Amino acid sequence: MTPQRQVIYGLLAESRSHPTVDEVHEAVAQVLPTVSLRTVYQALHDLAELGEIQLTSLGGSSFRVDVRADRHDHIVCVRCGHVQDVDVDAATVAPTRSQRHGFSVDRTDIVFSGRCAPCRKAEAESGDVK
């Protein structure tokens, strides 16, 4: 394992925040100032291939890094971007055979979108309730 991968994995292991690749790069650059974004991308893809992390799209413009490598889903706050892991029985939300149109489903990723409790509270206090 390269020093860059060790630093990246160590930083990720300390947090369950689902950071973007850019956020991981910023954190690694605090420890290794000369590390490039490309090196971070490559290290993250390598860690994903090893099954140590997941790179997941949660509806935003960039991938999020998830240190929880087992099968699970997410709740995402559309206001602040906070991500929380959730365990959902994917079989209960699977498309029926006729809805699959001949597809063989290999993987299911479920992302629930809404507003977290702090954002709902802030909206209620500001009168900007949706």
Coordinates of C-alpha atoms in Angstrom, one line a residue:
M1 CA 0.0 0.0 0.0
T2 CA 1.4 3.4 -1.0
P3 CA 1.9 6.2 1.5
Q4 CA -0.9 8.1 -0.2
R5 CA -3.3 5.2 0.1
Q6 CA -2.4 4.8 3.8
V7 CA -3.1 8.5 4.5
I8 CA -6.4 8.4 2.5
Y9 CA -7.6 5.3 4.2
G10 CA -6.6 6.5 7.6
L11 CA -8.5 9.8 7.1
L12 CA -11.5 8.0 5.8
A13 CA -11.5 5.5 8.7
E14 CA -11.8 8.4 11.1
S15 CA -15.1 9.7 9.6
R16 CA -18.4 8.4 8.3
S17 CA -19.2 11.7 6.5
H18 CA -19.3 10.4 2.9
P19 CA -16.9 13.1 1.6
T20 CA -16.6 14.1 -2.0
V21 CA -13.3 13.2 -3.8
D22 CA -12.4 16.9 -3.7
E23 CA -12.9 16.9 0.1
V24 CA -10.7 13.9 0.4
H25 CA -8.1 15.6 -1.7
E26 CA -8.2 18.7 0.6
A27 CA -7.8 16.6 3.7
V28 CA -4.9 14.6 2.3
A29 CA -3.2 17.7 1.1
Q30 CA -3.1 18.9 4.7
V31 CA -0.9 15.9 5.4
L32 CA 0.8 15.5 2.0
P33 CA 0.9 19.0 0.5
T34 CA 2.2 17.8 -2.9
V35 CA -0.5 15.1 -3.5
S36 CA -2.4 15.7 -6.8
L37 CA -6.1 15.3 -7.3
R38 CA -5.3 12.6 -9.9
T39 CA -3.3 10.6 -7.3
V40 CA -6.3 10.8 -4.9
Y41 CA -8.7 9.7 -7.6
Q42 CA -6.5 6.7 -8.5
A43 CA -6.0 5.7 -4.9
L44 CA -9.7 5.9 -4.2
H45 CA -10.5 3.8 -7.3
D46 CA -7.8 1.3 -6.2
L47 CA -9.3 1.1 -2.7
A48 CA -12.8 0.6 -4.2
E49 CA -11.5 -2.3 -6.4
L50 CA -10.0 -3.9 -3.3
G51 CA -13.4 -3.7 -1.6
E52 CA -12.2 -1.4 1.1
I53 CA -14.5 1.5 0.2
Q54 CA -17.3 2.4 -2.2
L55 CA -17.5 5.3 -4.6
T56 CA -21.1 6.1 -4.9
S57 CA -23.3 8.7 -6.7
L58 CA -25.9 10.2 -4.5
G59 CA -27.5 12.5 -7.0
G60 CA -24.9 15.3 -6.8
S61 CA -22.3 16.2 -9.3
S62 CA -19.5 14.2 -7.8
F63 CA -18.9 10.8 -6.3
R64 CA -19.0 10.4 -2.5
V65 CA -16.6 8.1 -0.7
D66 CA -18.2 5.5 1.6
V67 CA -16.1 3.5 4.0
R68 CA -18.9 1.1 4.7
A69 CA -18.3 -1.5 2.0
D70 CA -21.3 -3.8 2.8
R71 CA -24.7 -3.4 1.0
H72 CA -26.6 -0.4 2.3
D73 CA -28.4 2.7 1.1
H74 CA -28.5 6.4 1.9
I75 CA -30.6 9.3 3.1
V76 CA -29.4 12.7 1.7
C77 CA -30.4 16.1 2.8
V78 CA -31.1 18.3 -0.2
R79 CA -30.4 21.4 1.7
C80 CA -27.1 20.8 3.4
G81 CA -25.9 17.6 1.7
H82 CA -25.6 15.6 4.9
V83 CA -25.6 11.8 4.1
Q84 CA -26.7 9.1 6.5
D85 CA -26.4 5.3 6.0
V86 CA -29.6 3.3 6.1
D87 CA -30.3 -0.4 5.8
V88 CA -33.2 -1.1 3.5
D89 CA -34.5 -4.5 2.3
A90 CA -34.0 -3.9 -1.4
A91 CA -36.2 -6.8 -2.3
T92 CA -39.2 -4.8 -1.0
V93 CA -38.6 -2.1 -3.6
A94 CA -37.4 -4.2 -6.5
P95 CA -39.2 -3.8 -9.9
T96 CA -41.5 -6.6 -10.9
R97 CA -40.5 -9.0 -13.7
S98 CA -42.6 -7.1 -16.2
Q99 CA -41.2 -3.7 -15.1
R100 CA -37.6 -4.9 -15.7
H101 CA -38.2 -5.2 -19.5
G102 CA -35.8 -8.1 -19.7
F103 CA -33.1 -6.6 -17.6
S104 CA -31.3 -8.8 -15.0
V105 CA -30.9 -6.6 -11.9
D106 CA -27.4 -7.0 -10.5
R107 CA -27.4 -4.2 -8.0
T108 CA -29.8 -1.9 -6.3
D109 CA -28.9 1.5 -4.9
I110 CA -31.5 3.4 -3.0
V111 CA -31.2 7.1 -2.2
F112 CA -33.8 8.8 -0.1
S113 CA -33.8 12.6 -0.5
G114 CA -35.3 15.1 2.0
R115 CA -34.2 17.5 4.7
C116 CA -32.4 16.6 7.9
A117 CA -33.7 17.6 11.3
P118 CA -31.3 20.6 11.7
C119 CA -32.3 21.9 8.3
R120 CA -36.0 21.4 9.0
K121 CA -35.5 23.3 12.3
A122 CA -33.7 26.2 10.6
E123 CA -36.5 26.4 8.0
A124 CA -39.2 26.4 10.6
E125 CA -37.3 29.2 12.6
S126 CA -36.9 31.3 9.4
G127 CA -40.4 30.7 8.3
D128 CA -39.2 29.1 5.1
V129 CA -41.0 25.8 5.6
K130 CA -41.6 23.7 2.5

